[in-house]
Amino acid sequence: MHGLGTLVAAGHGLAALPLALAPALPGTAGIRLSAPRLVHRTEVLRPRAPSAVAQALVAALTG
């Protein structure tokens, strides 16, 4: 989770992470959410001809 938070702190996205992680990540802000209910969702963007490693990752996530 810290790696994902580091990417967010560097300006590479937005993530819902545990509030306790915010103080360890300069440049981020922790905001308590109560609504709407968070739903876990994973999305994968890939090239039209993914490598074998990318295909294995997608298979693991969807299997």
Short mmCIF file of N, CA, C and O in Angstrom, two decimals:
data_model
loop_
_atom_site.label_atom_id
_atom_site.label_comp_id
_atom_site.label_asym_id
_atom_site.label_seq_id
_atom_site.Cartn_x
_atom_site.Cartn_y
_atom_site.Cartn_z
N MET A 1 0.82 -1.19 0.00
CA MET A 1 0.00 0.00 0.00
C MET A 1 0.86 1.25 0.00
O MET A 1 0.48 2.25 -0.58
N HIS A 2 2.01 1.16 0.66
CA HIS A 2 2.89 2.33 0.71
C HIS A 2 3.38 2.69 -0.69
O HIS A 2 3.47 3.87 -1.04
N GLY A 3 3.66 1.68 -1.52
CA GLY A 3 4.10 1.95 -2.89
C GLY A 3 3.03 2.66 -3.69
O GLY A 3 3.32 3.61 -4.44
N LEU A 4 1.79 2.24 -3.55
CA LEU A 4 0.68 2.91 -4.23
C LEU A 4 0.54 4.34 -3.72
O LEU A 4 0.36 5.27 -4.50
N GLY A 5 0.66 4.52 -2.42
CA GLY A 5 0.58 5.86 -1.84
C GLY A 5 1.69 6.76 -2.34
O GLY A 5 1.49 7.96 -2.56
N THR A 6 2.88 6.20 -2.55
CA THR A 6 4.00 6.98 -3.08
C THR A 6 3.71 7.45 -4.50
O THR A 6 4.02 8.59 -4.86
N LEU A 7 3.09 6.59 -5.30
CA LEU A 7 2.71 7.00 -6.67
C LEU A 7 1.69 8.13 -6.62
O LEU A 7 1.77 9.09 -7.39
N VAL A 8 0.73 8.03 -5.72
CA VAL A 8 -0.28 9.09 -5.56
C VAL A 8 0.41 10.40 -5.15
O VAL A 8 0.13 11.46 -5.70
N ALA A 9 1.31 10.32 -4.18
CA ALA A 9 2.02 11.51 -3.70
C ALA A 9 2.84 12.17 -4.82
O ALA A 9 3.01 13.38 -4.82
N ALA A 10 3.29 11.37 -5.77
CA ALA A 10 4.07 11.90 -6.90
C ALA A 10 3.18 12.43 -8.01
O ALA A 10 3.67 12.88 -9.04
N GLY A 11 1.86 12.39 -7.82
CA GLY A 11 0.94 12.94 -8.80
C GLY A 11 0.50 11.96 -9.87
O GLY A 11 0.00 12.37 -10.92
N HIS A 12 0.65 10.67 -9.63
CA HIS A 12 0.31 9.67 -10.63
C HIS A 12 -1.03 8.98 -10.39
O HIS A 12 -1.22 7.85 -10.79
N GLY A 13 -1.95 9.64 -9.74
CA GLY A 13 -3.26 9.04 -9.58
C GLY A 13 -3.91 9.38 -8.26
O GLY A 13 -3.47 10.24 -7.52
N LEU A 14 -4.97 8.66 -7.99
CA LEU A 14 -5.80 8.85 -6.81
C LEU A 14 -6.10 7.46 -6.27
O LEU A 14 -6.31 6.52 -7.04
N ALA A 15 -6.08 7.30 -4.97
CA ALA A 15 -6.34 5.98 -4.39
C ALA A 15 -7.07 6.13 -3.07
O ALA A 15 -6.93 7.13 -2.37
N ALA A 16 -7.84 5.12 -2.74
CA ALA A 16 -8.48 5.02 -1.43
C ALA A 16 -7.64 4.06 -0.61
O ALA A 16 -7.60 2.87 -0.90
N LEU A 17 -6.94 4.59 0.37
CA LEU A 17 -6.04 3.82 1.22
C LEU A 17 -6.39 4.06 2.67
O LEU A 17 -7.13 5.00 2.99
N PRO A 18 -5.86 3.26 3.59
CA PRO A 18 -6.12 3.50 5.01
C PRO A 18 -5.69 4.91 5.42
O PRO A 18 -4.62 5.38 5.04
N LEU A 19 -6.53 5.57 6.18
CA LEU A 19 -6.28 6.95 6.61
C LEU A 19 -4.96 7.06 7.37
O LEU A 19 -4.25 8.06 7.26
N ALA A 20 -4.58 6.05 8.11
CA ALA A 20 -3.35 6.08 8.90
C ALA A 20 -2.09 6.19 8.03
O ALA A 20 -1.04 6.56 8.52
N LEU A 21 -2.19 5.91 6.76
CA LEU A 21 -1.04 5.96 5.87
C LEU A 21 -0.70 7.40 5.46
O LEU A 21 0.45 7.70 5.14
N ALA A 22 -1.65 8.29 5.48
CA ALA A 22 -1.45 9.66 5.00
C ALA A 22 -0.29 10.40 5.66
O ALA A 22 0.49 11.05 4.96
N PRO A 23 -0.11 10.35 6.97
CA PRO A 23 1.00 11.10 7.57
C PRO A 23 2.39 10.66 7.07
O PRO A 23 3.33 11.44 7.09
N ALA A 24 2.50 9.43 6.61
CA ALA A 24 3.79 8.93 6.13
C ALA A 24 4.06 9.30 4.68
O ALA A 24 5.12 8.98 4.15
N LEU A 25 3.11 9.96 4.03
CA LEU A 25 3.24 10.30 2.62
C LEU A 25 3.14 11.80 2.41
O LEU A 25 2.06 12.35 2.21
N PRO A 26 4.28 12.50 2.44
CA PRO A 26 4.25 13.95 2.21
C PRO A 26 3.61 14.27 0.86
O PRO A 26 3.81 13.56 -0.11
N GLY A 27 2.80 15.29 0.86
CA GLY A 27 2.12 15.69 -0.37
C GLY A 27 0.76 15.06 -0.54
O GLY A 27 0.11 15.27 -1.56
N THR A 28 0.32 14.28 0.44
CA THR A 28 -1.01 13.69 0.35
C THR A 28 -1.90 14.27 1.44
O THR A 28 -1.42 14.85 2.41
N ALA A 29 -3.19 14.08 1.28
CA ALA A 29 -4.15 14.52 2.29
C ALA A 29 -5.04 13.34 2.63
O ALA A 29 -5.50 12.63 1.73
N GLY A 30 -5.26 13.13 3.90
CA GLY A 30 -6.16 12.08 4.34
C GLY A 30 -7.55 12.65 4.55
O GLY A 30 -7.71 13.67 5.22
N ILE A 31 -8.54 12.00 3.99
CA ILE A 31 -9.93 12.44 4.11
C ILE A 31 -10.76 11.23 4.51
O ILE A 31 -10.74 10.21 3.82
N ARG A 32 -11.47 11.32 5.61
CA ARG A 32 -12.32 10.22 6.07
C ARG A 32 -13.56 10.14 5.18
O ARG A 32 -14.24 11.14 4.96
N LEU A 33 -13.83 8.96 4.66
CA LEU A 33 -15.01 8.75 3.82
C LEU A 33 -16.03 7.90 4.55
O LEU A 33 -15.68 6.89 5.14
N SER A 34 -17.28 8.31 4.50
CA SER A 34 -18.33 7.49 5.09
C SER A 34 -19.40 7.14 4.05
O SER A 34 -20.10 6.15 4.20
N ALA A 35 -19.49 7.92 3.00
CA ALA A 35 -20.46 7.64 1.93
C ALA A 35 -19.92 8.26 0.64
O ALA A 35 -19.27 9.30 0.70
N PRO A 36 -20.08 7.70 -0.47
CA PRO A 36 -20.74 6.42 -0.69
C PRO A 36 -19.86 5.27 -0.23
O PRO A 36 -18.65 5.43 -0.04
N ARG A 37 -20.47 4.11 -0.07
CA ARG A 37 -19.74 2.92 0.34
C ARG A 37 -18.69 2.59 -0.73
O ARG A 37 -18.98 2.60 -1.92
N LEU A 38 -17.46 2.34 -0.29
CA LEU A 38 -16.41 2.00 -1.23
C LEU A 38 -16.55 0.56 -1.69
O LEU A 38 -16.85 -0.33 -0.91
N VAL A 39 -16.34 0.35 -2.98
CA VAL A 39 -16.40 -0.98 -3.57
C VAL A 39 -15.05 -1.24 -4.22
O VAL A 39 -14.53 -0.40 -4.95
N HIS A 40 -14.46 -2.39 -3.93
CA HIS A 40 -13.17 -2.74 -4.52
C HIS A 40 -13.36 -3.07 -5.99
O HIS A 40 -14.25 -3.82 -6.37
N ARG A 41 -12.52 -2.48 -6.81
CA ARG A 41 -12.60 -2.72 -8.25
C ARG A 41 -11.20 -2.68 -8.81
O ARG A 41 -10.41 -1.81 -8.47
N THR A 42 -10.87 -3.64 -9.65
CA THR A 42 -9.57 -3.67 -10.29
C THR A 42 -9.77 -3.56 -11.79
O THR A 42 -10.60 -4.25 -12.37
N GLU A 43 -9.02 -2.66 -12.41
CA GLU A 43 -9.08 -2.50 -13.86
C GLU A 43 -7.68 -2.67 -14.42
O GLU A 43 -6.70 -2.28 -13.79
N VAL A 44 -7.60 -3.26 -15.58
CA VAL A 44 -6.31 -3.47 -16.23
C VAL A 44 -6.37 -2.87 -17.62
O VAL A 44 -7.27 -3.18 -18.40
N LEU A 45 -5.43 -1.99 -17.92
CA LEU A 45 -5.28 -1.47 -19.27
C LEU A 45 -4.08 -2.19 -19.87
O LEU A 45 -3.04 -2.30 -19.24
N ARG A 46 -4.22 -2.68 -21.07
CA ARG A 46 -3.15 -3.45 -21.67
C ARG A 46 -3.08 -3.17 -23.17
O ARG A 46 -4.06 -2.73 -23.77
N PRO A 47 -1.94 -3.45 -23.78
CA PRO A 47 -1.84 -3.28 -25.22
C PRO A 47 -2.65 -4.35 -25.94
O PRO A 47 -3.06 -5.36 -25.34
N ARG A 48 -2.88 -4.16 -27.23
CA ARG A 48 -3.67 -5.13 -27.99
C ARG A 48 -3.01 -6.50 -28.03
O ARG A 48 -3.68 -7.52 -28.12
N ALA A 49 -1.71 -6.52 -28.00
CA ALA A 49 -0.96 -7.79 -28.00
C ALA A 49 -0.16 -7.88 -26.70
O ALA A 49 1.03 -7.61 -26.68
N PRO A 50 -0.82 -8.27 -25.59
CA PRO A 50 -0.13 -8.29 -24.30
C PRO A 50 0.93 -9.39 -24.24
O PRO A 50 0.81 -10.43 -24.89
N SER A 51 1.94 -9.14 -23.44
CA SER A 51 2.98 -10.14 -23.23
C SER A 51 2.41 -11.31 -22.44
O SER A 51 1.33 -11.23 -21.85
N ALA A 52 3.16 -12.39 -22.38
CA ALA A 52 2.73 -13.56 -21.61
C ALA A 52 2.58 -13.21 -20.14
O ALA A 52 1.65 -13.70 -19.47
N VAL A 53 3.45 -12.36 -19.62
CA VAL A 53 3.36 -11.95 -18.22
C VAL A 53 2.07 -11.17 -17.97
O VAL A 53 1.37 -11.40 -16.98
N ALA A 54 1.73 -10.25 -18.87
CA ALA A 54 0.49 -9.48 -18.73
C ALA A 54 -0.72 -10.39 -18.82
O ALA A 54 -1.69 -10.24 -18.07
N GLN A 55 -0.69 -11.36 -19.72
CA GLN A 55 -1.81 -12.31 -19.84
C GLN A 55 -1.96 -13.13 -18.56
O GLN A 55 -3.08 -13.37 -18.11
N ALA A 56 -0.83 -13.54 -17.96
CA ALA A 56 -0.89 -14.30 -16.71
C ALA A 56 -1.47 -13.46 -15.58
O ALA A 56 -2.24 -13.96 -14.76
N LEU A 57 -1.10 -12.18 -15.52
CA LEU A 57 -1.63 -11.30 -14.48
C LEU A 57 -3.14 -11.16 -14.63
O LEU A 57 -3.88 -11.27 -13.65
N VAL A 58 -3.62 -10.92 -15.84
CA VAL A 58 -5.05 -10.78 -16.07
C VAL A 58 -5.77 -12.07 -15.69
O VAL A 58 -6.82 -12.05 -15.04
N ALA A 59 -5.20 -13.21 -16.06
CA ALA A 59 -5.80 -14.50 -15.71
C ALA A 59 -5.87 -14.67 -14.20
O ALA A 59 -6.88 -15.15 -13.66
N ALA A 60 -4.82 -14.26 -13.49
CA ALA A 60 -4.82 -14.38 -12.03
C ALA A 60 -5.85 -13.46 -11.38
O ALA A 60 -6.49 -13.84 -10.40
N LEU A 61 -6.05 -12.27 -11.94
CA LEU A 61 -7.00 -11.32 -11.37
C LEU A 61 -8.44 -11.71 -11.65
O LEU A 61 -9.33 -11.42 -10.87
N THR A 62 -8.68 -12.36 -12.77
CA THR A 62 -10.05 -12.70 -13.14
C THR A 62 -10.43 -14.13 -12.80
O THR A 62 -11.59 -14.49 -12.89
N GLY A 63 -9.43 -14.94 -12.43
CA GLY A 63 -9.69 -16.36 -12.16
C GLY A 63 -10.10 -16.58 -10.80
O GLY A 63 -10.86 -17.13 -10.21
#
